PDB file of C-alpha atoms in Angstrom:
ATOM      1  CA  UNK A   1       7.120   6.233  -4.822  1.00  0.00           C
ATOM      2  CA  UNK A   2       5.573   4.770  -1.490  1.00  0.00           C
ATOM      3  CA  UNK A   3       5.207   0.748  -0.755  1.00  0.00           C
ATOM      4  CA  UNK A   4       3.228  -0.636   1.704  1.00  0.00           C
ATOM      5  CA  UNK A   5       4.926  -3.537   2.647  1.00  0.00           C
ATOM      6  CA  UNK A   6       2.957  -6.380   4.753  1.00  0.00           C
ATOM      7  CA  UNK A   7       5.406  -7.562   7.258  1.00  0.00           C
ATOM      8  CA  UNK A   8       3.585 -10.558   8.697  1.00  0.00           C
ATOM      9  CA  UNK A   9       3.335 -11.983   5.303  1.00  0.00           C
ATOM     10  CA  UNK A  10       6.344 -11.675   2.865  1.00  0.00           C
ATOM     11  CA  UNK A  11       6.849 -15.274   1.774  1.00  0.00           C
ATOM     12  CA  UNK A  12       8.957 -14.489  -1.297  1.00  0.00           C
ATOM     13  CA  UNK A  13      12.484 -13.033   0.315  1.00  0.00           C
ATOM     14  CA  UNK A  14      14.035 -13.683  -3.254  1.00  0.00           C
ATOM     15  CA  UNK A  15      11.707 -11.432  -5.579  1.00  0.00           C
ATOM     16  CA  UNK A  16      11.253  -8.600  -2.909  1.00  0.00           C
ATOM     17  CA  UNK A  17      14.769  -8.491  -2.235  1.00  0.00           C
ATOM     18  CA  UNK A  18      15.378  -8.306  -6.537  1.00  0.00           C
ATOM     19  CA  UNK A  19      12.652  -5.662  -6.350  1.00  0.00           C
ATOM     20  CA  UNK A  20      14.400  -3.364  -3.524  1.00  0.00           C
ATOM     21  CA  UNK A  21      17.595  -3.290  -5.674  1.00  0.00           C
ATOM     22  CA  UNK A  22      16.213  -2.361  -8.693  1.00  0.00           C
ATOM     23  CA  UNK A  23      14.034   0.843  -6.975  1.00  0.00           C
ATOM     24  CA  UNK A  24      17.119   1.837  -5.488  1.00  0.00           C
ATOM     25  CA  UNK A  25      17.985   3.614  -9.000  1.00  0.00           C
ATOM     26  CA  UNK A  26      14.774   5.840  -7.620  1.00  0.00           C
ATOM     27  CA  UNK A  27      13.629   8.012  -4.383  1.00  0.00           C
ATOM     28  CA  UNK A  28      11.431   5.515  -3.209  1.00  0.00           C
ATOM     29  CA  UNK A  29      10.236   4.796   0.648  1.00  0.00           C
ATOM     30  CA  UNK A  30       8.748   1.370   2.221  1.00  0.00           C
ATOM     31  CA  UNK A  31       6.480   1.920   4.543  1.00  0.00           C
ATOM     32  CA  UNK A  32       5.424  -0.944   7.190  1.00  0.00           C
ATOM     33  CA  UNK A  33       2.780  -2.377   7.974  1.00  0.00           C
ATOM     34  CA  UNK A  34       2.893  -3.527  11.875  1.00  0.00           C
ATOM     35  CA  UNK A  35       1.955  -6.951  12.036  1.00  0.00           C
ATOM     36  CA  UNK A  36      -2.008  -6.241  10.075  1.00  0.00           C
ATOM     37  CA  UNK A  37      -4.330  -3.541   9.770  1.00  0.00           C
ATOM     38  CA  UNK A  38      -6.056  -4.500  12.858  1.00  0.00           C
ATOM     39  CA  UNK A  39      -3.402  -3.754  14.724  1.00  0.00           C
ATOM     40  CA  UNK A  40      -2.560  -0.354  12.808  1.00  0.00           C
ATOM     41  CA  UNK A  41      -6.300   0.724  13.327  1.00  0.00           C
ATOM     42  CA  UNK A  42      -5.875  -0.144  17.090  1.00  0.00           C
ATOM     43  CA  UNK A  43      -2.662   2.037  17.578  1.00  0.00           C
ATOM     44  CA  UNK A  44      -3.933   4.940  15.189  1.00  0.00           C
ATOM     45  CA  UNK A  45      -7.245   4.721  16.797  1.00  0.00           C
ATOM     46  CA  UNK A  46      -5.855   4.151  20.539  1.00  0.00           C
ATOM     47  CA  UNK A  47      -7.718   1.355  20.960  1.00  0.00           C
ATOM     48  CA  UNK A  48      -6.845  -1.069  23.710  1.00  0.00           C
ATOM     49  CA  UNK A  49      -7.411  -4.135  20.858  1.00  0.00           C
ATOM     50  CA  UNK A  50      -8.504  -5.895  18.691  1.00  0.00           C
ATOM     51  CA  UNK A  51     -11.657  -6.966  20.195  1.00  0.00           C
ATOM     52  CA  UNK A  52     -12.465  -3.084  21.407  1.00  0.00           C
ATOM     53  CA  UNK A  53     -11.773  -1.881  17.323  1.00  0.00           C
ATOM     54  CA  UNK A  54     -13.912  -4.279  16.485  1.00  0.00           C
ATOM     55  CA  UNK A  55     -16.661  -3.397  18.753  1.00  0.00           C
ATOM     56  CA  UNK A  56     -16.497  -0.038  17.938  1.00  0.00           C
ATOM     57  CA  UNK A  57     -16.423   0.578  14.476  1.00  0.00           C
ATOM     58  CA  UNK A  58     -18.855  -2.134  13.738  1.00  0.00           C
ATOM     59  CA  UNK A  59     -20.555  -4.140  16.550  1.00  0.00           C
ATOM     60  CA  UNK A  60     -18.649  -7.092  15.634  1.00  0.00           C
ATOM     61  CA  UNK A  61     -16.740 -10.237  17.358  1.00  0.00           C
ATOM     62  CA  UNK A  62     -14.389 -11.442  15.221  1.00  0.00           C
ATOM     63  CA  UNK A  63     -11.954  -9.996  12.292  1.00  0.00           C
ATOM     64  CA  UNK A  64     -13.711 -11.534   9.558  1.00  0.00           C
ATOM     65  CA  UNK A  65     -16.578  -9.536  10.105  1.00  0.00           C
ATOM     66  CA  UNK A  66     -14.707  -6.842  10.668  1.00  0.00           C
ATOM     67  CA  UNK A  67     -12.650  -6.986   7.620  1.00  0.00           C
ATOM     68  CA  UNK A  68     -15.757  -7.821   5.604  1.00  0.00           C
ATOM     69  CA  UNK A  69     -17.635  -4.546   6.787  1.00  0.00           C
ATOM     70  CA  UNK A  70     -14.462  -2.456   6.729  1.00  0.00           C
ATOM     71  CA  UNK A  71     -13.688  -3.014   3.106  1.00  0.00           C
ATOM     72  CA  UNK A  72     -17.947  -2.230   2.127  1.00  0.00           C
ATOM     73  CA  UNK A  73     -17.871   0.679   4.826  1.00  0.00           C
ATOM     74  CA  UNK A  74     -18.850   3.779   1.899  1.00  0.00           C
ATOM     75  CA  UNK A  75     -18.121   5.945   4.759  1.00  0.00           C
ATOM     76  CA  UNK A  76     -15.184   5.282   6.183  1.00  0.00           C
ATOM     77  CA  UNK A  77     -13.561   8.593   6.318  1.00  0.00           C
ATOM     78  CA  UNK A  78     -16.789   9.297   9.361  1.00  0.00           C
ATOM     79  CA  UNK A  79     -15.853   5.593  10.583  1.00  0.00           C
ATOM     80  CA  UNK A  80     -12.819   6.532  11.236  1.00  0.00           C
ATOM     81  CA  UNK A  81     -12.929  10.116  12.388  1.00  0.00           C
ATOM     82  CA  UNK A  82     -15.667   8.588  15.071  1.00  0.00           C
ATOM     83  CA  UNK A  83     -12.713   6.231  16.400  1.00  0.00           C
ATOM     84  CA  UNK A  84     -10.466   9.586  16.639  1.00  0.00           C
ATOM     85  CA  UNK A  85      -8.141   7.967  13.950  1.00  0.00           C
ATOM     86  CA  UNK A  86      -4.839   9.800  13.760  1.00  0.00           C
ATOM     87  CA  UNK A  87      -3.363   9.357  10.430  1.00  0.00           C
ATOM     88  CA  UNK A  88       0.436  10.161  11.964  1.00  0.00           C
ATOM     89  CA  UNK A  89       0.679   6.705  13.992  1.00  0.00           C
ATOM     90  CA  UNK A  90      -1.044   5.099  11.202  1.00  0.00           C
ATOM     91  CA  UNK A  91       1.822   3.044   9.587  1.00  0.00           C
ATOM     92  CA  UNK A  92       4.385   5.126  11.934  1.00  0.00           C
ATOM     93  CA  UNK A  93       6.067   1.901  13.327  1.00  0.00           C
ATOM     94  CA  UNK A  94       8.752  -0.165  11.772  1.00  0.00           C
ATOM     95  CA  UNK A  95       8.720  -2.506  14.713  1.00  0.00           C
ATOM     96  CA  UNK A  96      11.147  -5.676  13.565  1.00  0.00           C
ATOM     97  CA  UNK A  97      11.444  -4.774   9.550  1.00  0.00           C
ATOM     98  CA  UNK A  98      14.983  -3.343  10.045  1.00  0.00           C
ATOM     99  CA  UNK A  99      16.105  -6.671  11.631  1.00  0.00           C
ATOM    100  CA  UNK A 100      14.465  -8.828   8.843  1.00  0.00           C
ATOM    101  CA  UNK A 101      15.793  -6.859   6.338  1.00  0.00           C
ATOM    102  CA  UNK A 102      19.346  -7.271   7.579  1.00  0.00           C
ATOM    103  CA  UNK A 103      18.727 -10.910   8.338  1.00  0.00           C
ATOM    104  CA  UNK A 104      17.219 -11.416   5.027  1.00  0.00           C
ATOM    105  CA  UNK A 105      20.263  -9.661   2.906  1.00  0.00           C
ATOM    106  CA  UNK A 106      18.226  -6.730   2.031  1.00  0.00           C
ATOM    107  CA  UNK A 107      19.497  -3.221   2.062  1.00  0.00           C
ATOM    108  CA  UNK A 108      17.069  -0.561   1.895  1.00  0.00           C
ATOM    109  CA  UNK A 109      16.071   1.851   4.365  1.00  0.00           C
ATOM    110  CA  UNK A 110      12.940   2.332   6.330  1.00  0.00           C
ATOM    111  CA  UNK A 111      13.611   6.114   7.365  1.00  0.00           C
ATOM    112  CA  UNK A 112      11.643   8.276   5.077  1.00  0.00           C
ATOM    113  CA  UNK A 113      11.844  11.903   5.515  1.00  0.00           C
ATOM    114  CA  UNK A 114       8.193  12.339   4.356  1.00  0.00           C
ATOM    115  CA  UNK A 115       5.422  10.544   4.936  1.00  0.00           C
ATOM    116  CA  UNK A 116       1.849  10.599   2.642  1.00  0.00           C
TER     117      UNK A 116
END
């Protein structure tokens, strides 16, 4: 089993933690989300940032447009393959999520040896 988890918003330390120790009976692996999408786009994509992704995918200025045109884009499999997306740094990066784990009282590991 894979789970996404969004970093930059996990408000309920309490339930997730409850949640970790009761997959722990399974093979399961978290994977993390660094900081938003945005800024998983911009590193699989090698953009410089956000304003450069979202020039180039959609002509846009700011991340609600983007956001709103990324989740209607019917072709984003050419979107992305136009940006030079590389699918191995996307999600690749635990960043902080060990350290918030630990300071949060969660044990569960990070380290996956396989990736989707």
């Amino acid at each position: 089993m894979f789970f996404v988890v969004d970093t930059d918003d996990v408000t309920n330390t309490e339930c997730f933690s409850k949640n970790i120790k009761l997959l722990k009976l399974y093979n399961f692996c978290l994977i993390v989300q660094h900081k938003n999408l945005e800024e998983e786009l911009c590193f699989s994509c090698n953009k410089a940032n956000n304003k450069k992704l979202f020039n180039d995918f959609y002509k846009v200025q700011s991340a609600d447009k983007f956001k709103s045109k990324f989740c209607r884009d019917k072709g984003i499999d050419l979107t992305l393959s136009n940006n030079d997306f590389n699918f191995k740094n996307f999600w690749s990066r635990s960043g902080d999520f060990s350290d918030w784990l630990k300071k949060n009282g969660i044990s569960a590991s990070i380290e996956c040896n396989y990736k989707v």
